[in-house]
mmCIF file of C-alpha atoms and ligand atoms in Angstrom:
data_model
loop_
_atom_site.group_PDB
_atom_site.id
_atom_site.type_symbol
_atom_site.label_atom_id
_atom_site.label_comp_id
_atom_site.label_asym_id
_atom_site.label_seq_id
_atom_site.Cartn_x
_atom_site.Cartn_y
_atom_site.Cartn_z
ATOM 1 C CA UNK U 1 33.844 -34.317 -7.789
ATOM 2 C CA UNK U 2 36.529 -32.146 -5.935
ATOM 3 C CA UNK U 3 33.805 -29.230 -5.372
ATOM 4 C CA UNK U 4 31.382 -31.445 -4.078
ATOM 5 C CA UNK U 5 34.529 -32.826 -1.584
ATOM 6 C CA UNK U 6 35.282 -29.436 -0.889
ATOM 7 C CA UNK U 7 31.616 -28.393 -0.296
ATOM 8 C CA UNK U 8 30.939 -31.453 2.038
ATOM 9 C CA UNK U 9 34.606 -30.144 4.404
ATOM 10 C CA UNK U 10 33.366 -26.217 4.555
ATOM 11 C CA UNK U 11 30.186 -27.928 5.757
ATOM 12 C CA UNK U 12 31.831 -30.003 8.416
ATOM 13 C CA UNK U 13 34.084 -27.436 9.504
ATOM 14 C CA UNK U 14 31.466 -24.809 10.228
ATOM 15 C CA UNK U 15 29.416 -27.483 12.096
ATOM 16 C CA UNK U 16 32.636 -28.121 14.588
ATOM 17 C CA UNK U 17 33.069 -24.086 15.005
ATOM 18 C CA UNK U 18 29.570 -24.397 15.792
ATOM 19 C CA UNK U 19 29.656 -27.167 18.185
ATOM 20 C CA UNK U 20 32.637 -25.935 20.110
ATOM 21 C CA UNK U 21 30.699 -22.467 20.324
ATOM 22 C CA UNK U 22 27.784 -24.535 21.753
ATOM 23 C CA UNK U 23 29.547 -26.085 24.228
ATOM 24 C CA UNK U 24 31.549 -22.911 25.379
ATOM 25 C CA UNK U 25 28.156 -21.472 26.539
ATOM 26 C CA UNK U 26 26.682 -24.237 28.095
ATOM 27 C CA UNK U 27 29.830 -24.474 29.970
ATOM 28 C CA UNK U 28 29.659 -21.263 31.348
ATOM 29 C CA UNK U 29 26.106 -21.382 31.750
ATOM 30 C CA UNK U 30 26.932 -24.221 34.093
ATOM 31 C CA UNK U 31 29.615 -22.587 35.776
ATOM 32 C CA UNK U 32 27.709 -19.174 35.942
ATOM 33 C CA UNK U 33 28.482 -16.336 33.765
ATOM 34 C CA UNK U 34 29.922 -13.015 35.488
ATOM 35 C CA UNK U 35 29.209 -11.090 32.594
ATOM 36 C CA UNK U 36 28.054 -7.540 33.336
ATOM 37 C CA UNK U 37 24.358 -6.868 31.920
ATOM 38 C CA UNK U 38 23.362 -3.154 33.812
ATOM 39 C CA UNK U 39 25.909 -1.576 30.990
ATOM 40 C CA UNK U 40 26.583 2.081 29.657
ATOM 41 C CA UNK U 41 24.981 1.061 26.502
ATOM 42 C CA UNK U 42 21.439 -0.251 28.586
ATOM 43 C CA UNK U 43 21.299 3.683 30.125
ATOM 44 C CA UNK U 44 22.285 5.414 26.748
ATOM 45 C CA UNK U 45 19.265 3.363 24.870
ATOM 46 C CA UNK U 46 16.839 4.193 27.432
ATOM 47 C CA UNK U 47 17.311 7.628 27.920
ATOM 48 C CA UNK U 48 17.487 7.648 23.321
ATOM 49 C CA UNK U 49 14.012 6.577 24.118
ATOM 50 C CA UNK U 50 12.641 9.493 25.766
ATOM 51 C CA UNK U 51 14.582 11.623 23.319
ATOM 52 C CA UNK U 52 13.028 10.094 20.423
ATOM 53 C CA UNK U 53 9.516 10.413 22.034
ATOM 54 C CA UNK U 54 10.168 14.027 22.601
ATOM 55 C CA UNK U 55 11.632 14.791 19.755
ATOM 56 C CA UNK U 56 9.313 13.266 17.391
ATOM 57 C CA UNK U 57 6.296 14.616 19.647
ATOM 58 C CA UNK U 58 7.671 18.418 18.568
ATOM 59 C CA UNK U 59 7.951 17.470 14.967
ATOM 60 C CA UNK U 60 5.010 16.238 14.999
ATOM 61 C CA UNK U 61 3.398 19.558 16.573
ATOM 62 C CA UNK U 62 4.952 21.508 14.563
ATOM 63 C CA UNK U 63 4.224 20.465 11.277
ATOM 64 C CA UNK U 64 0.461 20.169 12.287
ATOM 65 C CA UNK U 65 0.657 23.887 13.157
ATOM 66 C CA UNK U 66 2.603 24.823 10.250
ATOM 67 C CA UNK U 67 0.539 22.983 8.090
ATOM 68 C CA UNK U 68 -3.362 23.336 9.492
ATOM 69 C CA UNK U 69 -4.791 25.265 6.849
ATOM 70 C CA UNK U 70 -3.670 22.708 4.224
ATOM 71 C CA UNK U 71 -5.960 20.075 6.432
ATOM 72 C CA UNK U 72 -8.963 22.501 6.638
ATOM 73 C CA UNK U 73 -9.238 23.983 3.098
ATOM 74 C CA UNK U 74 -12.655 26.094 3.182
ATOM 75 C CA UNK U 75 -15.616 23.792 2.339
ATOM 76 C CA UNK U 76 -18.059 25.038 -0.647
ATOM 77 C CA UNK U 77 -20.193 22.009 -0.829
ATOM 78 C CA UNK U 78 -23.209 20.688 1.214
ATOM 79 C CA UNK U 79 -21.746 17.193 2.142
ATOM 80 C CA UNK U 80 -18.394 18.770 3.087
ATOM 81 C CA UNK U 81 -20.169 19.844 6.316
ATOM 82 C CA UNK U 82 -20.758 16.365 7.112
ATOM 83 C CA UNK U 83 -17.320 14.797 5.972
ATOM 84 C CA UNK U 84 -15.218 17.427 7.452
ATOM 85 C CA UNK U 85 -16.986 16.889 11.275
ATOM 86 C CA UNK U 86 -16.505 13.201 10.787
ATOM 87 C CA UNK U 87 -12.998 13.847 9.735
ATOM 88 C CA UNK U 88 -12.183 15.463 12.953
ATOM 89 C CA UNK U 89 -14.218 13.628 15.214
ATOM 90 C CA UNK U 90 -12.070 10.729 14.102
ATOM 91 C CA UNK U 91 -8.765 12.437 14.054
ATOM 92 C CA UNK U 92 -9.783 13.346 17.797
ATOM 93 C CA UNK U 93 -10.489 10.055 19.426
ATOM 94 C CA UNK U 94 -7.795 8.430 17.366
ATOM 95 C CA UNK U 95 -4.941 11.198 17.594
ATOM 96 C CA UNK U 96 -5.418 11.300 21.449
ATOM 97 C CA UNK U 97 -5.227 7.164 21.718
ATOM 98 C CA UNK U 98 -2.018 7.685 19.670
ATOM 99 C CA UNK U 99 -0.450 10.132 21.893
ATOM 100 C CA UNK U 100 -1.231 8.133 25.111
ATOM 101 C CA UNK U 101 -0.153 4.963 23.893
ATOM 102 C CA UNK U 102 3.082 6.359 22.487
ATOM 103 C CA UNK U 103 3.965 8.172 25.446
ATOM 104 C CA UNK U 104 3.510 4.746 27.311
ATOM 105 C CA UNK U 105 5.360 2.727 24.572
ATOM 106 C CA UNK U 106 8.513 5.405 24.916
ATOM 107 C CA UNK U 107 8.520 5.952 28.443
ATOM 108 C CA UNK U 108 8.362 2.266 29.958
ATOM 109 C CA UNK U 109 11.883 1.459 28.167
ATOM 110 C CA UNK U 110 12.958 4.127 30.356
ATOM 111 C CA UNK U 111 11.418 3.562 33.525
ATOM 112 C CA UNK U 112 11.668 0.098 33.398
ATOM 113 C CA UNK U 113 15.307 -0.307 32.349
ATOM 114 C CA UNK U 114 17.627 -3.145 33.927
ATOM 115 C CA UNK U 115 18.498 -2.976 37.520
ATOM 116 C CA UNK U 116 20.201 -5.062 39.215
ATOM 117 C CA UNK U 117 18.234 -5.170 42.614
ATOM 118 C CA UNK U 118 14.886 -4.317 40.921
ATOM 119 C CA UNK U 119 12.777 -7.917 39.927
ATOM 120 C CA UNK U 120 9.551 -7.682 37.514
ATOM 121 C CA UNK U 121 6.390 -8.418 39.194
ATOM 122 C CA UNK U 122 4.362 -11.608 38.193
ATOM 123 C CA UNK U 123 0.514 -10.439 37.161
ATOM 124 C CA UNK U 124 -1.030 -13.159 35.561
ATOM 125 C CA UNK U 125 -4.461 -11.665 34.711
ATOM 126 C CA UNK U 126 -7.226 -9.319 35.401
ATOM 127 C CA UNK U 127 -10.695 -10.296 33.330
ATOM 128 C CA UNK U 128 -12.117 -6.863 34.392
ATOM 129 C CA UNK U 129 -9.276 -5.005 32.508
ATOM 130 C CA UNK U 130 -9.477 -7.264 29.585
ATOM 131 C CA UNK U 131 -13.072 -6.442 29.408
ATOM 132 C CA UNK U 132 -12.745 -2.895 29.689
ATOM 133 C CA UNK U 133 -10.035 -2.428 26.909
ATOM 134 C CA UNK U 134 -11.903 -4.821 24.769
ATOM 135 C CA UNK U 135 -15.300 -3.106 25.153
ATOM 136 C CA UNK U 136 -14.113 0.233 24.867
ATOM 137 C CA UNK U 137 -12.398 0.038 21.586
ATOM 138 C CA UNK U 138 -15.191 -1.638 20.214
ATOM 139 C CA UNK U 139 -17.628 0.687 20.968
ATOM 140 C CA UNK U 140 -15.919 3.803 19.766
ATOM 141 C CA UNK U 141 -15.210 2.130 16.467
ATOM 142 C CA UNK U 142 -18.595 0.936 15.854
ATOM 143 C CA UNK U 143 -19.917 4.308 16.467
ATOM 144 C CA UNK U 144 -17.504 5.825 13.956
ATOM 145 C CA UNK U 145 -17.821 3.109 11.649
ATOM 146 C CA UNK U 146 -21.781 3.318 11.843
ATOM 147 C CA UNK U 147 -21.653 7.311 11.622
ATOM 148 C CA UNK U 148 -19.231 7.164 8.619
ATOM 149 C CA UNK U 149 -21.503 4.819 6.751
ATOM 150 C CA UNK U 150 -24.711 6.383 7.302
ATOM 151 C CA UNK U 151 -22.624 10.142 6.047
ATOM 152 C CA UNK U 152 -21.863 8.008 3.134
ATOM 153 C CA UNK U 153 -25.059 6.544 1.920
ATOM 154 C CA UNK U 154 -26.257 9.847 1.996
ATOM 155 C CA UNK U 155 -23.539 11.374 0.205
ATOM 156 C CA UNK U 156 -23.914 8.062 -2.610
ATOM 157 C CA UNK U 157 -27.819 8.080 -2.618
ATOM 158 C CA UNK U 158 -29.486 9.011 -6.012
ATOM 159 C CA UNK U 159 -28.808 12.504 -7.301
ATOM 160 C CA UNK U 160 -32.203 14.302 -6.417
ATOM 161 C CA UNK U 161 -34.268 14.968 -10.264
ATOM 162 C CA UNK U 162 -33.312 18.012 -12.135
ATOM 163 C CA UNK U 163 -29.708 17.519 -11.050
ATOM 164 C CA UNK U 164 -27.187 18.959 -13.516
ATOM 165 C CA UNK U 165 -24.998 16.730 -15.028
ATOM 166 C CA UNK U 166 -21.561 17.007 -16.011
ATOM 167 C CA UNK U 167 -19.799 14.365 -18.035
ATOM 168 C CA UNK U 168 -16.125 13.927 -17.201
ATOM 169 C CA UNK U 169 -13.751 12.029 -18.828
ATOM 170 C CA UNK U 170 -10.285 11.412 -17.867
ATOM 171 C CA UNK U 171 -7.970 10.190 -20.384
ATOM 172 C CA UNK U 172 -3.916 10.085 -20.152
ATOM 173 C CA UNK U 173 -3.222 13.218 -19.434
ATOM 174 C CA UNK U 174 -6.328 15.760 -19.885
ATOM 175 C CA UNK U 175 -10.489 15.689 -18.883
ATOM 176 C CA UNK U 176 -12.681 16.461 -21.283
ATOM 177 C CA UNK U 177 -16.239 17.727 -19.962
ATOM 178 C CA UNK U 178 -19.440 17.445 -21.729
ATOM 179 C CA UNK U 179 -22.389 18.727 -20.554
ATOM 180 C CA UNK U 180 -26.252 17.500 -22.025
ATOM 181 C CA UNK U 181 -27.381 20.521 -23.787
ATOM 182 C CA UNK U 182 -31.201 21.768 -23.940
ATOM 183 C CA UNK U 183 -32.593 18.268 -23.799
ATOM 184 C CA UNK U 184 -30.751 17.446 -20.169
ATOM 185 C CA UNK U 185 -30.151 13.937 -21.561
ATOM 186 C CA UNK U 186 -26.381 13.256 -22.212
ATOM 187 C CA UNK U 187 -26.295 11.198 -25.312
ATOM 188 C CA UNK U 188 -24.903 7.625 -25.566
ATOM 189 C CA UNK U 189 -21.330 7.182 -25.882
ATOM 190 C CA UNK U 190 -19.101 3.713 -27.197
ATOM 191 C CA UNK U 191 -15.279 3.342 -27.282
ATOM 192 C CA UNK U 192 -15.298 1.770 -30.802
ATOM 193 C CA UNK U 193 -17.076 5.167 -32.286
ATOM 194 C CA UNK U 194 -13.682 7.048 -30.877
ATOM 195 C CA UNK U 195 -11.559 8.732 -33.849
ATOM 196 C CA UNK U 196 -9.520 11.864 -34.215
ATOM 197 C CA UNK U 197 -13.068 14.406 -34.077
ATOM 198 C CA UNK U 198 -14.941 12.260 -31.558
ATOM 199 C CA UNK U 199 -12.289 12.146 -28.937
ATOM 200 C CA UNK U 200 -14.999 10.907 -26.471
ATOM 201 C CA UNK U 201 -16.691 8.527 -28.602
ATOM 202 C CA UNK U 202 -19.899 10.241 -28.451
ATOM 203 C CA UNK U 203 -22.730 8.165 -30.681
ATOM 204 C CA UNK U 204 -24.391 11.093 -32.757
ATOM 205 C CA UNK U 205 -27.066 8.861 -34.220
ATOM 206 C CA UNK U 206 -28.208 8.738 -30.506
ATOM 207 C CA UNK U 207 -30.915 11.908 -31.091
ATOM 208 C CA UNK U 208 -29.902 12.855 -27.321
ATOM 209 C CA UNK U 209 -26.083 13.868 -28.488
ATOM 210 C CA UNK U 210 -27.373 16.180 -31.292
ATOM 211 C CA UNK U 211 -27.427 19.282 -28.683
ATOM 212 C CA UNK U 212 -24.659 18.208 -26.439
ATOM 213 C CA UNK U 213 -21.642 20.641 -26.177
ATOM 214 C CA UNK U 214 -18.045 20.236 -24.855
ATOM 215 C CA UNK U 215 -16.830 22.869 -22.095
ATOM 216 C CA UNK U 216 -13.121 23.908 -21.642
ATOM 217 C CA UNK U 217 -14.002 24.085 -17.823
ATOM 218 C CA UNK U 218 -16.796 22.725 -15.268
ATOM 219 C CA UNK U 219 -18.972 25.380 -14.830
ATOM 220 C CA UNK U 220 -22.005 24.328 -12.013
ATOM 221 C CA UNK U 221 -24.555 27.020 -10.555
ATOM 222 C CA UNK U 222 -24.276 27.511 -6.927
ATOM 223 C CA UNK U 223 -26.939 26.300 -4.399
ATOM 224 C CA UNK U 224 -28.350 23.640 -6.746
ATOM 225 C CA UNK U 225 -27.594 19.871 -7.231
ATOM 226 C CA UNK U 226 -24.380 18.907 -9.778
ATOM 227 C CA UNK U 227 -24.480 14.923 -10.876
ATOM 228 C CA UNK U 228 -20.481 14.205 -12.287
ATOM 229 C CA UNK U 229 -20.875 11.488 -14.280
ATOM 230 C CA UNK U 230 -16.707 10.001 -14.509
ATOM 231 C CA UNK U 231 -15.512 7.918 -17.284
ATOM 232 C CA UNK U 232 -12.158 7.166 -18.213
ATOM 233 C CA UNK U 233 -10.774 6.341 -21.733
ATOM 234 C CA UNK U 234 -7.785 4.125 -20.873
ATOM 235 C CA UNK U 235 -6.515 3.808 -17.500
ATOM 236 C CA UNK U 236 -7.962 4.472 -13.650
ATOM 237 C CA UNK U 237 -7.682 8.191 -13.107
ATOM 238 C CA UNK U 238 -9.659 10.484 -10.354
ATOM 239 C CA UNK U 239 -11.764 13.507 -9.669
ATOM 240 C CA UNK U 240 -10.568 15.223 -6.634
ATOM 241 C CA UNK U 241 -12.211 18.660 -6.278
ATOM 242 C CA UNK U 242 -10.590 19.391 -2.226
ATOM 243 C CA UNK U 243 -12.818 22.322 -1.908
ATOM 244 C CA UNK U 244 -15.855 20.441 -2.359
ATOM 245 C CA UNK U 245 -14.704 17.701 -0.435
ATOM 246 C CA UNK U 246 -14.917 15.365 -3.607
ATOM 247 C CA UNK U 247 -13.289 12.306 -4.920
ATOM 248 C CA UNK U 248 -13.944 9.653 -7.151
ATOM 249 C CA UNK U 249 -12.065 7.143 -9.207
ATOM 250 C CA UNK U 250 -13.019 7.430 -13.064
ATOM 251 C CA UNK U 251 -12.612 3.699 -14.206
ATOM 252 C CA UNK U 252 -12.545 2.171 -17.633
ATOM 253 C CA UNK U 253 -15.489 0.501 -18.590
ATOM 254 C CA UNK U 254 -17.134 1.538 -15.864
ATOM 255 C CA UNK U 255 -18.939 4.765 -15.481
ATOM 256 C CA UNK U 256 -18.827 5.939 -11.865
ATOM 257 C CA UNK U 257 -20.895 9.609 -10.427
ATOM 258 C CA UNK U 258 -20.607 11.865 -7.439
ATOM 259 C CA UNK U 259 -23.438 14.493 -6.852
ATOM 260 C CA UNK U 260 -23.162 17.696 -4.578
ATOM 261 C CA UNK U 261 -24.285 20.923 -3.941
ATOM 262 C CA UNK U 262 -21.762 23.916 -4.153
ATOM 263 C CA UNK U 263 -22.214 26.708 -1.399
ATOM 264 C CA UNK U 264 -20.162 29.165 -2.251
ATOM 265 C CA UNK U 265 -19.150 30.727 -6.293
ATOM 266 C CA UNK U 266 -15.854 31.467 -7.504
ATOM 267 C CA UNK U 267 -16.189 35.102 -6.697
ATOM 268 C CA UNK U 268 -17.512 34.339 -3.022
ATOM 269 C CA UNK U 269 -14.706 32.136 -2.378
ATOM 270 C CA UNK U 270 -12.002 34.461 -3.635
ATOM 271 C CA UNK U 271 -13.136 37.155 -1.135
ATOM 272 C CA UNK U 272 -12.958 34.586 1.295
ATOM 273 C CA UNK U 273 -9.577 33.729 0.728
ATOM 274 C CA UNK U 274 -8.324 37.775 -0.361
ATOM 275 C CA UNK U 275 -6.647 35.745 -3.566
ATOM 276 C CA UNK U 276 -7.985 37.359 -6.684
ATOM 277 C CA UNK U 277 -6.947 34.385 -8.782
ATOM 278 C CA UNK U 278 -8.350 31.691 -6.785
ATOM 279 C CA UNK U 279 -10.365 28.614 -8.774
ATOM 280 C CA UNK U 280 -11.583 26.035 -7.498
ATOM 281 C CA UNK U 281 -10.059 22.705 -9.329
ATOM 282 C CA UNK U 282 -10.124 19.229 -10.344
ATOM 283 C CA UNK U 283 -6.931 17.061 -9.940
ATOM 284 C CA UNK U 284 -6.398 13.852 -10.817
ATOM 285 C CA UNK U 285 -5.088 11.714 -7.660
ATOM 286 C CA UNK U 286 -4.531 8.475 -9.380
ATOM 287 C CA UNK U 287 -1.156 8.274 -10.622
ATOM 288 C CA UNK U 288 -1.817 7.280 -14.243
ATOM 289 C CA UNK U 289 1.523 7.844 -16.113
ATOM 290 C CA UNK U 290 3.872 10.520 -16.858
ATOM 291 C CA UNK U 291 1.915 13.298 -17.456
ATOM 292 C CA UNK U 292 -0.385 12.970 -14.108
ATOM 293 C CA UNK U 293 0.621 16.350 -13.070
ATOM 294 C CA UNK U 294 -0.826 18.117 -15.894
ATOM 295 C CA UNK U 295 -4.677 16.393 -15.321
ATOM 296 C CA UNK U 296 -5.583 19.671 -13.700
ATOM 297 C CA UNK U 297 -9.418 21.328 -14.222
ATOM 298 C CA UNK U 298 -10.459 24.680 -13.408
ATOM 299 C CA UNK U 299 -14.396 24.389 -11.754
ATOM 300 C CA UNK U 300 -16.039 27.460 -11.919
ATOM 301 C CA UNK U 301 -19.118 27.800 -9.453
ATOM 302 C CA UNK U 302 -21.660 30.922 -10.650
ATOM 303 C CA UNK U 303 -24.800 32.265 -9.628
ATOM 304 C CA UNK U 304 -27.949 29.970 -11.256
ATOM 305 C CA UNK U 305 -29.049 33.129 -13.678
ATOM 306 C CA UNK U 306 -25.043 33.583 -14.823
ATOM 307 C CA UNK U 307 -25.082 29.384 -15.114
ATOM 308 C CA UNK U 308 -28.285 29.394 -17.872
ATOM 309 C CA UNK U 309 -27.175 32.357 -19.358
ATOM 310 C CA UNK U 310 -23.688 30.349 -19.837
ATOM 311 C CA UNK U 311 -25.348 27.240 -20.880
ATOM 312 C CA UNK U 312 -27.180 28.659 -23.106
ATOM 313 C CA UNK U 313 -24.700 30.530 -25.095
ATOM 314 C CA UNK U 314 -22.472 27.168 -25.477
ATOM 315 C CA UNK U 315 -22.048 25.635 -29.195
ATOM 316 C CA UNK U 316 -22.573 22.095 -29.840
ATOM 317 C CA UNK U 317 -20.232 19.185 -30.890
ATOM 318 C CA UNK U 318 -22.094 19.101 -34.262
ATOM 319 C CA UNK U 319 -22.687 23.274 -34.343
ATOM 320 C CA UNK U 320 -18.433 22.986 -34.360
ATOM 321 C CA UNK U 321 -18.352 20.236 -36.941
ATOM 322 C CA UNK U 322 -21.257 19.446 -38.796
ATOM 323 C CA UNK U 323 -19.228 16.387 -40.201
ATOM 324 C CA UNK U 324 -19.937 14.318 -37.388
ATOM 325 C CA UNK U 325 -23.491 13.970 -38.439
ATOM 326 C CA UNK U 326 -22.744 13.854 -42.084
ATOM 327 C CA UNK U 327 -22.825 9.757 -42.151
ATOM 328 C CA UNK U 328 -25.957 9.557 -40.530
ATOM 329 C CA UNK U 329 -29.565 9.196 -41.693
ATOM 330 C CA UNK U 330 -31.288 12.109 -42.989
ATOM 331 C CA UNK U 331 -34.040 12.482 -39.682
ATOM 332 C CA UNK U 332 -31.309 12.928 -37.893
ATOM 333 C CA UNK U 333 -29.336 15.428 -39.518
ATOM 334 C CA UNK U 334 -32.248 17.911 -39.831
ATOM 335 C CA UNK U 335 -32.696 17.565 -36.519
ATOM 336 C CA UNK U 336 -28.947 18.710 -36.159
ATOM 337 C CA UNK U 337 -29.634 21.686 -38.164
ATOM 338 C CA UNK U 338 -32.367 22.831 -36.150
ATOM 339 C CA UNK U 339 -30.722 21.784 -32.738
ATOM 340 C CA UNK U 340 -29.255 25.571 -31.953
ATOM 341 C CA UNK U 341 -32.486 27.139 -32.761
HETATM 342 CU CU1 CU D 401 -5.024 10.337 -14.147
#
């Protein structure tokens, strides 16, 4: 009970203080306040706007020049030329507008800081200006969006017939790679078949799986279409190969794909960069857990003849572990034994 009364008392006291303050303000308004508006802090703040403009612009320029090589890694795929061109056009248009509007944004507070002898001009509207600043951005943005959309539909079209298939499966925290083998068809998979000896859940009762083989790195031929068939075993991951300008999410339960044509072998890129140890890489770009950083795989791009030789030399899952097909019907086992002829 006392608590309630004290609370009411406090509220009443605050109300009284507030009323006194309001009355005092109204009296000073009625009297005409002689409070000075043009203060030193006003000038300091106006000046700081200019300092901020020049300082951040300088930092941005310095950083952009210093990191420029990281913005434009050499391109190693056909569609990379298209996406890079789009990137730089968008960058030029938005960068120009960004710099222009920010110069105005920070310069105006300085230029139009309070001056006792200055009055603001009244300028109600200008239809011509409104039309211009609505139409110009609308047209420019429409052009950017349409060219981006056309490039995207080209890139995501179905892969050409005969594209080399590579299956990439992401899991916490690595990638597993599978090739379709001599029949060029990846065998089925089912998450319920995942176990210690079959980490990808490959269905070895599907005859197309019998000649599938694993690989420690992604090996692909230069100048021929390649399709990555991407899936995830546990959480979201994302396949990112920066030199190929390739990025596609790996989603559990929803296979995705990305096809492209590599244009430079690893050896050629080593010469171009003057770096004998250069490797193309896939990095996971979905923060997928504590071991996310370790989801790196090497892509080796080789000449087509070298690729075919490598491809024919690989050992199938079944060759490495015949027990994978021990439970299968007799016909399939027979096929397994003859798969590596
Ligand atoms: Cu990941």
